[in-house]
mmCIF file of C-alpha atoms in Angstrom:
data_model
loop_
_atom_site.group_PDB
_atom_site.id
_atom_site.type_symbol
_atom_site.label_atom_id
_atom_site.label_comp_id
_atom_site.label_asym_id
_atom_site.label_seq_id
_atom_site.Cartn_x
_atom_site.Cartn_y
_atom_site.Cartn_z
ATOM 1 C CA UNK A 1 -21.052 -16.408 -4.387
ATOM 2 C CA UNK A 2 -19.607 -12.897 -4.079
ATOM 3 C CA UNK A 3 -22.631 -11.804 -2.006
ATOM 4 C CA UNK A 4 -22.204 -14.782 0.306
ATOM 5 C CA UNK A 5 -18.494 -14.014 0.709
ATOM 6 C CA UNK A 6 -19.253 -10.365 1.440
ATOM 7 C CA UNK A 7 -21.877 -11.207 4.053
ATOM 8 C CA UNK A 8 -19.572 -13.755 5.679
ATOM 9 C CA UNK A 9 -16.745 -11.206 5.824
ATOM 10 C CA UNK A 10 -19.033 -8.653 7.450
ATOM 11 C CA UNK A 11 -20.130 -11.263 9.952
ATOM 12 C CA UNK A 12 -16.527 -11.947 10.915
ATOM 13 C CA UNK A 13 -15.934 -8.203 11.041
ATOM 14 C CA UNK A 14 -18.882 -7.829 13.415
ATOM 15 C CA UNK A 15 -17.259 -10.404 15.682
ATOM 16 C CA UNK A 16 -13.987 -8.463 15.771
ATOM 17 C CA UNK A 17 -15.923 -5.261 16.469
ATOM 18 C CA UNK A 18 -16.826 -6.742 19.868
ATOM 19 C CA UNK A 19 -13.206 -6.112 20.854
ATOM 20 C CA UNK A 20 -12.808 -2.755 19.108
ATOM 21 C CA UNK A 21 -15.986 -0.868 20.064
ATOM 22 C CA UNK A 22 -15.435 -1.053 23.871
ATOM 23 C CA UNK A 23 -11.923 0.353 23.395
ATOM 24 C CA UNK A 24 -13.257 3.249 21.314
ATOM 25 C CA UNK A 25 -16.050 3.886 23.815
ATOM 26 C CA UNK A 26 -13.551 3.924 26.672
ATOM 27 C CA UNK A 27 -11.392 6.460 24.834
ATOM 28 C CA UNK A 28 -14.401 8.693 24.170
ATOM 29 C CA UNK A 29 -15.500 8.638 27.801
ATOM 30 C CA UNK A 30 -12.028 9.129 29.248
ATOM 31 C CA UNK A 31 -10.650 11.729 26.809
ATOM 32 C CA UNK A 32 -13.477 13.082 24.623
ATOM 33 C CA UNK A 33 -11.610 16.194 23.485
ATOM 34 C CA UNK A 34 -8.564 14.187 22.448
ATOM 35 C CA UNK A 35 -10.669 11.515 20.726
ATOM 36 C CA UNK A 36 -12.430 14.061 18.519
ATOM 37 C CA UNK A 37 -9.389 16.309 18.228
ATOM 38 C CA UNK A 38 -8.054 15.494 14.770
ATOM 39 C CA UNK A 39 -6.107 18.476 13.454
ATOM 40 C CA UNK A 40 -6.974 20.190 10.214
ATOM 41 C CA UNK A 41 -3.925 19.804 7.984
ATOM 42 C CA UNK A 42 -4.070 22.247 5.065
ATOM 43 C CA UNK A 43 -0.389 22.647 4.203
ATOM 44 C CA UNK A 44 2.151 20.007 3.263
ATOM 45 C CA UNK A 45 4.789 19.267 5.904
ATOM 46 C CA UNK A 46 8.191 20.537 4.804
ATOM 47 C CA UNK A 47 9.533 17.015 4.297
ATOM 48 C CA UNK A 48 7.037 16.478 1.472
ATOM 49 C CA UNK A 49 8.554 19.396 -0.423
ATOM 50 C CA UNK A 50 12.178 18.276 -0.059
ATOM 51 C CA UNK A 51 13.698 19.016 -3.511
ATOM 52 C CA UNK A 52 16.019 16.034 -3.131
ATOM 53 C CA UNK A 53 12.970 13.761 -3.507
ATOM 54 C CA UNK A 54 11.924 15.212 -6.842
ATOM 55 C CA UNK A 55 9.278 17.434 -8.353
ATOM 56 C CA UNK A 56 5.554 17.329 -7.660
ATOM 57 C CA UNK A 57 3.281 16.983 -10.657
ATOM 58 C CA UNK A 58 -0.264 16.180 -11.736
ATOM 59 C CA UNK A 59 -1.511 14.303 -14.753
ATOM 60 C CA UNK A 60 -5.115 13.937 -15.900
ATOM 61 C CA UNK A 61 -6.278 10.785 -17.663
ATOM 62 C CA UNK A 62 -9.896 10.282 -18.732
ATOM 63 C CA UNK A 63 -11.123 12.832 -16.217
ATOM 64 C CA UNK A 64 -9.097 11.404 -13.290
ATOM 65 C CA UNK A 65 -6.299 13.535 -11.820
ATOM 66 C CA UNK A 66 -3.244 11.760 -10.407
ATOM 67 C CA UNK A 67 -0.576 13.290 -8.179
ATOM 68 C CA UNK A 68 3.014 12.091 -8.411
ATOM 69 C CA UNK A 69 6.587 12.989 -7.503
ATOM 70 C CA UNK A 70 9.238 12.397 -10.156
ATOM 71 C CA UNK A 71 13.034 12.348 -9.910
ATOM 72 C CA UNK A 72 15.741 11.689 -12.465
ATOM 73 C CA UNK A 73 16.200 12.433 -16.178
ATOM 74 C CA UNK A 74 13.191 12.016 -18.448
ATOM 75 C CA UNK A 75 15.287 10.130 -21.005
ATOM 76 C CA UNK A 76 16.051 7.299 -18.558
ATOM 77 C CA UNK A 77 13.936 4.119 -18.187
ATOM 78 C CA UNK A 78 10.837 4.483 -16.053
ATOM 79 C CA UNK A 79 10.750 3.078 -12.528
ATOM 80 C CA UNK A 80 7.174 3.359 -11.267
ATOM 81 C CA UNK A 81 6.622 3.105 -7.502
ATOM 82 C CA UNK A 82 3.196 2.142 -6.126
ATOM 83 C CA UNK A 83 2.593 2.559 -2.377
ATOM 84 C CA UNK A 84 0.423 0.653 0.055
ATOM 85 C CA UNK A 85 -2.064 1.228 2.867
ATOM 86 C CA UNK A 86 -2.275 3.641 4.640
ATOM 87 C CA UNK A 87 0.551 5.623 3.070
ATOM 88 C CA UNK A 88 1.343 7.838 0.077
ATOM 89 C CA UNK A 89 4.124 8.501 -2.430
ATOM 90 C CA UNK A 90 6.434 9.559 0.449
ATOM 91 C CA UNK A 91 6.902 5.937 1.527
ATOM 92 C CA UNK A 92 9.335 5.709 -1.429
ATOM 93 C CA UNK A 93 11.529 8.646 -0.309
ATOM 94 C CA UNK A 94 14.659 6.498 -0.054
ATOM 95 C CA UNK A 95 14.178 4.939 -3.481
ATOM 96 C CA UNK A 96 13.406 8.284 -5.145
ATOM 97 C CA UNK A 97 16.856 9.487 -4.124
ATOM 98 C CA UNK A 98 18.739 6.222 -4.645
ATOM 99 C CA UNK A 99 17.721 5.467 -8.239
ATOM 100 C CA UNK A 100 17.408 8.959 -9.735
ATOM 101 C CA UNK A 101 20.699 8.738 -11.673
ATOM 102 C CA UNK A 102 19.771 5.616 -13.588
ATOM 103 C CA UNK A 103 15.982 5.889 -13.908
ATOM 104 C CA UNK A 104 13.107 8.292 -14.273
ATOM 105 C CA UNK A 105 11.709 7.429 -10.840
ATOM 106 C CA UNK A 106 8.030 8.246 -10.352
ATOM 107 C CA UNK A 107 6.164 7.668 -7.087
ATOM 108 C CA UNK A 108 2.405 8.109 -7.361
ATOM 109 C CA UNK A 109 -0.367 8.815 -4.933
ATOM 110 C CA UNK A 110 -2.660 5.882 -5.685
ATOM 111 C CA UNK A 111 -6.288 6.340 -6.653
ATOM 112 C CA UNK A 112 -8.095 7.691 -3.580
ATOM 113 C CA UNK A 113 -4.932 8.771 -1.738
ATOM 114 C CA UNK A 114 -3.367 12.100 -0.860
ATOM 115 C CA UNK A 115 -3.630 14.603 -3.700
ATOM 116 C CA UNK A 116 -4.923 12.150 -6.311
ATOM 117 C CA UNK A 117 -8.649 12.204 -7.081
ATOM 118 C CA UNK A 118 -10.936 10.119 -4.862
ATOM 119 C CA UNK A 119 -13.902 8.468 -6.592
ATOM 120 C CA UNK A 120 -16.720 8.142 -4.035
ATOM 121 C CA UNK A 121 -17.939 4.558 -4.406
ATOM 122 C CA UNK A 122 -16.557 1.254 -3.139
ATOM 123 C CA UNK A 123 -16.944 -0.113 -6.671
ATOM 124 C CA UNK A 124 -14.449 2.505 -7.903
ATOM 125 C CA UNK A 125 -11.665 0.565 -6.140
ATOM 126 C CA UNK A 126 -12.049 -2.779 -7.876
ATOM 127 C CA UNK A 127 -8.816 -4.346 -9.047
ATOM 128 C CA UNK A 128 -9.712 -3.686 -12.679
ATOM 129 C CA UNK A 129 -9.601 0.074 -12.042
ATOM 130 C CA UNK A 130 -6.449 -0.077 -9.924
ATOM 131 C CA UNK A 131 -4.621 -2.064 -12.589
ATOM 132 C CA UNK A 132 -6.009 0.149 -15.344
ATOM 133 C CA UNK A 133 -4.580 3.197 -13.595
ATOM 134 C CA UNK A 134 -1.051 1.812 -13.808
ATOM 135 C CA UNK A 135 -1.367 0.794 -17.452
ATOM 136 C CA UNK A 136 -2.649 4.273 -18.371
ATOM 137 C CA UNK A 137 -0.019 6.074 -16.306
ATOM 138 C CA UNK A 138 2.868 4.251 -17.980
ATOM 139 C CA UNK A 139 1.581 5.434 -21.347
ATOM 140 C CA UNK A 140 0.769 8.940 -20.097
ATOM 141 C CA UNK A 141 4.334 9.372 -18.826
ATOM 142 C CA UNK A 142 5.520 8.629 -22.371
ATOM 143 C CA UNK A 143 6.748 5.053 -21.923
ATOM 144 C CA UNK A 144 5.835 1.646 -23.298
ATOM 145 C CA UNK A 145 7.077 -0.263 -20.252
ATOM 146 C CA UNK A 146 8.644 0.186 -16.827
ATOM 147 C CA UNK A 147 10.331 -1.316 -13.825
ATOM 148 C CA UNK A 148 7.266 -1.736 -11.618
ATOM 149 C CA UNK A 149 7.774 -1.614 -7.859
ATOM 150 C CA UNK A 150 4.989 -2.130 -5.340
ATOM 151 C CA UNK A 151 4.550 -2.457 -1.602
ATOM 152 C CA UNK A 152 1.502 -3.686 0.356
ATOM 153 C CA UNK A 153 -1.609 -2.789 -1.700
ATOM 154 C CA UNK A 154 0.738 -1.367 -4.312
ATOM 155 C CA UNK A 155 2.357 -4.801 -4.479
ATOM 156 C CA UNK A 156 -1.018 -6.509 -4.936
ATOM 157 C CA UNK A 157 -1.719 -4.115 -7.799
ATOM 158 C CA UNK A 158 1.751 -4.681 -9.281
ATOM 159 C CA UNK A 159 1.294 -8.483 -9.228
ATOM 160 C CA UNK A 160 -1.993 -8.006 -11.106
ATOM 161 C CA UNK A 161 -0.500 -5.570 -13.643
ATOM 162 C CA UNK A 162 2.251 -8.068 -14.502
ATOM 163 C CA UNK A 163 -0.424 -10.718 -14.997
ATOM 164 C CA UNK A 164 -2.878 -8.615 -17.025
ATOM 165 C CA UNK A 165 -0.418 -6.434 -18.975
ATOM 166 C CA UNK A 166 2.936 -8.285 -18.972
ATOM 167 C CA UNK A 167 4.258 -6.300 -21.933
ATOM 168 C CA UNK A 168 4.434 -3.080 -19.894
ATOM 169 C CA UNK A 169 6.475 -4.616 -17.048
ATOM 170 C CA UNK A 170 10.158 -5.188 -17.832
ATOM 171 C CA UNK A 171 10.894 -6.340 -14.301
ATOM 172 C CA UNK A 172 8.709 -6.615 -11.224
ATOM 173 C CA UNK A 173 9.801 -5.777 -7.676
ATOM 174 C CA UNK A 174 7.381 -6.716 -4.914
ATOM 175 C CA UNK A 175 7.652 -5.919 -1.209
ATOM 176 C CA UNK A 176 5.964 -7.852 1.584
ATOM 177 C CA UNK A 177 2.902 -9.101 -0.260
ATOM 178 C CA UNK A 178 2.661 -12.614 -1.700
ATOM 179 C CA UNK A 179 1.297 -13.694 -5.058
ATOM 180 C CA UNK A 180 -2.504 -13.767 -4.886
ATOM 181 C CA UNK A 181 -2.726 -17.523 -5.262
ATOM 182 C CA UNK A 182 -0.094 -18.036 -2.571
ATOM 183 C CA UNK A 183 -2.058 -15.839 -0.183
ATOM 184 C CA UNK A 184 -5.328 -17.669 -0.858
ATOM 185 C CA UNK A 185 -3.732 -21.083 -0.429
ATOM 186 C CA UNK A 186 -1.989 -20.188 2.828
ATOM 187 C CA UNK A 187 -4.988 -18.358 4.279
ATOM 188 C CA UNK A 188 -7.181 -21.404 3.690
ATOM 189 C CA UNK A 189 -4.895 -23.640 5.741
ATOM 190 C CA UNK A 190 -3.296 -21.337 8.329
ATOM 191 C CA UNK A 191 -5.271 -20.408 11.427
ATOM 192 C CA UNK A 192 -2.548 -17.994 12.524
ATOM 193 C CA UNK A 193 -2.663 -16.078 9.218
ATOM 194 C CA UNK A 194 -6.455 -15.987 9.397
ATOM 195 C CA UNK A 195 -6.239 -14.366 12.830
ATOM 196 C CA UNK A 196 -3.589 -11.910 11.641
ATOM 197 C CA UNK A 197 -5.994 -10.872 8.866
ATOM 198 C CA UNK A 198 -8.641 -9.689 11.362
ATOM 199 C CA UNK A 199 -8.444 -6.087 10.147
ATOM 200 C CA UNK A 200 -9.513 -7.068 6.605
ATOM 201 C CA UNK A 201 -12.822 -8.284 8.022
ATOM 202 C CA UNK A 202 -13.236 -5.350 10.388
ATOM 203 C CA UNK A 203 -12.734 -2.973 7.456
ATOM 204 C CA UNK A 204 -15.869 -4.404 5.800
ATOM 205 C CA UNK A 205 -18.037 -2.612 8.384
ATOM 206 C CA UNK A 206 -19.117 0.946 7.581
ATOM 207 C CA UNK A 207 -17.563 3.803 9.566
ATOM 208 C CA UNK A 208 -15.965 1.718 12.308
ATOM 209 C CA UNK A 209 -12.598 1.366 10.551
ATOM 210 C CA UNK A 210 -12.567 5.076 9.764
ATOM 211 C CA UNK A 211 -13.183 5.954 13.413
ATOM 212 C CA UNK A 212 -10.523 3.529 14.568
ATOM 213 C CA UNK A 213 -7.842 5.199 12.432
ATOM 214 C CA UNK A 214 -9.085 8.804 12.772
ATOM 215 C CA UNK A 215 -9.437 8.774 16.579
ATOM 216 C CA UNK A 216 -7.072 10.833 18.726
ATOM 217 C CA UNK A 217 -5.624 12.694 15.750
ATOM 218 C CA UNK A 218 -4.782 9.545 13.804
ATOM 219 C CA UNK A 219 -3.044 7.941 16.763
ATOM 220 C CA UNK A 220 -2.909 4.678 14.816
ATOM 221 C CA UNK A 221 -0.007 6.166 12.858
ATOM 222 C CA UNK A 222 1.920 6.878 16.045
ATOM 223 C CA UNK A 223 1.413 3.246 17.034
ATOM 224 C CA UNK A 224 2.926 2.168 13.726
ATOM 225 C CA UNK A 225 6.293 3.560 14.834
ATOM 226 C CA UNK A 226 6.825 0.678 17.243
ATOM 227 C CA UNK A 227 6.641 -1.807 14.372
ATOM 228 C CA UNK A 228 9.662 -0.355 12.605
ATOM 229 C CA UNK A 229 13.077 -1.903 13.099
ATOM 230 C CA UNK A 230 14.749 1.465 12.501
ATOM 231 C CA UNK A 231 13.658 4.870 13.756
ATOM 232 C CA UNK A 232 10.948 6.752 11.889
ATOM 233 C CA UNK A 233 10.898 10.468 12.553
ATOM 234 C CA UNK A 234 7.936 12.491 13.766
ATOM 235 C CA UNK A 235 8.108 14.362 10.463
ATOM 236 C CA UNK A 236 7.682 11.088 8.578
ATOM 237 C CA UNK A 237 4.606 10.211 10.619
ATOM 238 C CA UNK A 238 3.224 13.722 10.175
ATOM 239 C CA UNK A 239 3.618 13.328 6.407
ATOM 240 C CA UNK A 240 1.460 10.200 6.494
ATOM 241 C CA UNK A 241 -1.116 11.929 8.695
ATOM 242 C CA UNK A 242 -1.242 14.847 6.277
ATOM 243 C CA UNK A 243 -1.905 12.500 3.368
ATOM 244 C CA UNK A 244 -4.596 10.399 5.074
ATOM 245 C CA UNK A 245 -6.320 13.536 6.428
ATOM 246 C CA UNK A 246 -7.000 14.922 2.958
ATOM 247 C CA UNK A 247 -10.735 14.991 2.288
ATOM 248 C CA UNK A 248 -12.042 11.549 1.319
ATOM 249 C CA UNK A 249 -8.704 9.737 1.610
ATOM 250 C CA UNK A 250 -9.427 7.697 4.727
ATOM 251 C CA UNK A 251 -12.600 6.081 3.415
ATOM 252 C CA UNK A 252 -11.100 5.663 -0.054
ATOM 253 C CA UNK A 253 -8.071 3.814 1.335
ATOM 254 C CA UNK A 254 -10.309 1.415 3.278
ATOM 255 C CA UNK A 255 -12.502 0.927 0.213
ATOM 256 C CA UNK A 256 -9.646 -1.053 -1.353
ATOM 257 C CA UNK A 257 -10.349 -3.788 1.210
ATOM 258 C CA UNK A 258 -14.113 -3.508 0.819
ATOM 259 C CA UNK A 259 -13.967 -3.767 -2.956
ATOM 260 C CA UNK A 260 -11.628 -6.776 -2.771
ATOM 261 C CA UNK A 261 -14.298 -8.713 -0.868
ATOM 262 C CA UNK A 262 -17.404 -7.432 -2.649
ATOM 263 C CA UNK A 263 -16.218 -7.765 -6.240
ATOM 264 C CA UNK A 264 -14.652 -10.873 -7.717
ATOM 265 C CA UNK A 265 -11.548 -10.099 -9.752
ATOM 266 C CA UNK A 266 -11.151 -11.677 -13.171
ATOM 267 C CA UNK A 267 -8.681 -14.570 -13.139
ATOM 268 C CA UNK A 268 -6.577 -12.752 -15.724
ATOM 269 C CA UNK A 269 -5.395 -10.555 -12.849
ATOM 270 C CA UNK A 270 -3.914 -13.564 -11.048
ATOM 271 C CA UNK A 271 -2.034 -15.570 -13.659
ATOM 272 C CA UNK A 272 -1.084 -19.047 -12.448
ATOM 273 C CA UNK A 273 2.501 -18.761 -13.725
ATOM 274 C CA UNK A 274 4.039 -15.361 -14.442
ATOM 275 C CA UNK A 275 6.980 -15.070 -16.829
ATOM 276 C CA UNK A 276 7.948 -11.569 -15.696
ATOM 277 C CA UNK A 277 11.322 -11.536 -13.891
ATOM 278 C CA UNK A 278 10.302 -10.905 -10.301
ATOM 279 C CA UNK A 279 12.108 -9.933 -7.112
ATOM 280 C CA UNK A 280 10.178 -10.399 -3.875
ATOM 281 C CA UNK A 281 11.710 -8.488 -0.948
ATOM 282 C CA UNK A 282 10.314 -9.526 2.423
ATOM 283 C CA UNK A 283 10.893 -8.048 5.872
ATOM 284 C CA UNK A 284 10.799 -11.160 8.011
ATOM 285 C CA UNK A 285 9.421 -9.355 11.081
ATOM 286 C CA UNK A 286 6.131 -8.592 9.335
ATOM 287 C CA UNK A 287 3.377 -8.760 11.969
ATOM 288 C CA UNK A 288 0.502 -9.086 9.472
ATOM 289 C CA UNK A 289 1.737 -11.455 6.761
ATOM 290 C CA UNK A 290 3.595 -14.711 7.367
ATOM 291 C CA UNK A 291 6.829 -15.296 5.497
ATOM 292 C CA UNK A 292 5.797 -18.811 4.414
ATOM 293 C CA UNK A 293 3.755 -17.048 1.738
ATOM 294 C CA UNK A 294 6.901 -15.431 0.359
ATOM 295 C CA UNK A 295 8.417 -18.845 -0.304
ATOM 296 C CA UNK A 296 5.137 -20.170 -1.684
ATOM 297 C CA UNK A 297 4.968 -17.272 -4.168
ATOM 298 C CA UNK A 298 7.893 -18.781 -6.062
ATOM 299 C CA UNK A 299 5.574 -21.534 -7.291
ATOM 300 C CA UNK A 300 3.730 -18.986 -9.423
ATOM 301 C CA UNK A 301 6.666 -17.207 -11.093
ATOM 302 C CA UNK A 302 9.024 -18.826 -13.593
ATOM 303 C CA UNK A 303 11.863 -16.306 -12.980
ATOM 304 C CA UNK A 304 11.731 -15.677 -9.229
ATOM 305 C CA UNK A 305 14.177 -14.164 -6.735
ATOM 306 C CA UNK A 306 13.396 -13.985 -3.022
ATOM 307 C CA UNK A 307 15.282 -11.746 -0.605
ATOM 308 C CA UNK A 308 14.496 -11.773 3.113
ATOM 309 C CA UNK A 309 15.492 -8.671 5.094
ATOM 310 C CA UNK A 310 16.188 -9.922 8.592
ATOM 311 C CA UNK A 311 14.466 -8.005 11.369
ATOM 312 C CA UNK A 312 12.670 -5.607 9.019
ATOM 313 C CA UNK A 313 8.964 -4.931 9.421
ATOM 314 C CA UNK A 314 6.151 -4.937 6.897
ATOM 315 C CA UNK A 315 7.243 -1.443 5.798
ATOM 316 C CA UNK A 316 10.517 -2.868 4.591
ATOM 317 C CA UNK A 317 11.562 -0.188 2.072
ATOM 318 C CA UNK A 318 11.434 2.452 4.818
ATOM 319 C CA UNK A 319 12.609 0.204 7.627
ATOM 320 C CA UNK A 320 15.865 -0.974 6.065
ATOM 321 C CA UNK A 321 16.310 1.117 2.904
ATOM 322 C CA UNK A 322 19.998 0.365 2.414
ATOM 323 C CA UNK A 323 19.495 -3.392 2.188
ATOM 324 C CA UNK A 324 16.345 -2.981 0.102
ATOM 325 C CA UNK A 325 18.089 -0.672 -2.359
ATOM 326 C CA UNK A 326 21.049 -3.047 -2.524
ATOM 327 C CA UNK A 327 18.743 -5.965 -3.358
ATOM 328 C CA UNK A 328 16.987 -3.897 -6.009
ATOM 329 C CA UNK A 329 20.277 -2.886 -7.661
ATOM 330 C CA UNK A 330 21.534 -6.455 -7.732
ATOM 331 C CA UNK A 331 18.295 -7.603 -9.375
ATOM 332 C CA UNK A 332 18.299 -4.797 -11.914
ATOM 333 C CA UNK A 333 21.848 -5.440 -13.182
#
C-alpha cells in the first residue's frame, strides 16, 4: 500500500513538473549566471548571534549532534520550540525574547537543518525519528516534561509527540498545521486543498525540488516575503538562506516530505483523541493550508483552544508576533 501511495505521489509530482521545468529552463537560458549563482555562506549573519535571543549550544545524543539556542534561567520550566520548513531556530526569535523570564526557552535546529547533523537517507526522516528526537532532547536538557510549541513541520512533529509521549508534554501549542486526522479527512474531500498541496507531490521527485529552491541564490526565500502580513527584513531572509545553504540541509529538509509519503507512520503517532491541553494558533491568510482544518482539529482534542490571527500568513509567529505571544500567555496562565 505504501509503495502504491509513493508511486501515485510521484506520478502527481511528475504532472506538476510540467509547469515547473519550463520555468526553470527559461531562467537558465535567460540568466545562466544568476541561476547558478548561489553564494557560499560560511559565516553566520549577525542577526543569528544577537545575544538578546540567547546562547548557542550543541548537544550530542546517541551519536547525533543537535544545535539549539537557549534563553532564560535553567531553573525555569522548559519551553521547547520546533520550527518548520524551510526555516531554522531563528523563526522563533520573537518567542525567545518574550518568554525568557518565565521559561527556559530552547529553539532547536531540527534534524537535517542548519547546524544540526544531517543523516543522508530519506528513511532517516520518518516520523518515528523526528518524534524520538524531541523525547530525547527533553530528557537531555534535564527535564521530564515541557511546554511544546511547533510550527509547520515542527507542529506536525509536536502533534505526534503529544500522541506518542503525552507524559512529556504539559501543554501543546500548535501553529498553522492541523491534527493529522483532520488534514487527511479534509484533503480527501477538498479539491482546493488538494491543489494547494501540489508542492508535496512535486517534492517526491529527485533533485527537481532542490533546484527549484536553490536557483538564483535561493530566490524562493525572497518570494516568501510577499506572503507576510508584516515586513520581514533582508537580514531575516538572509538568516534563512544561511541555514538552508549549509551542506546537506536543502535535501534533508525536503526529505521530510519524501519520508512522509514513503513510510507509513504508526497510528500511535496520530491518536484519535488527545487529552493534552492544546492551543492551535492559525494565521487565517495561510496560502497553503485551509482554515477549515483548524476548526476540524478540535474534534480530535478533548481540551482544545483555537485562536485565529486575522490577516496573518502561514508564518504566523513571525508575521504577527505580538498577537501570537499574547495568545500563548493567555493559554499558559
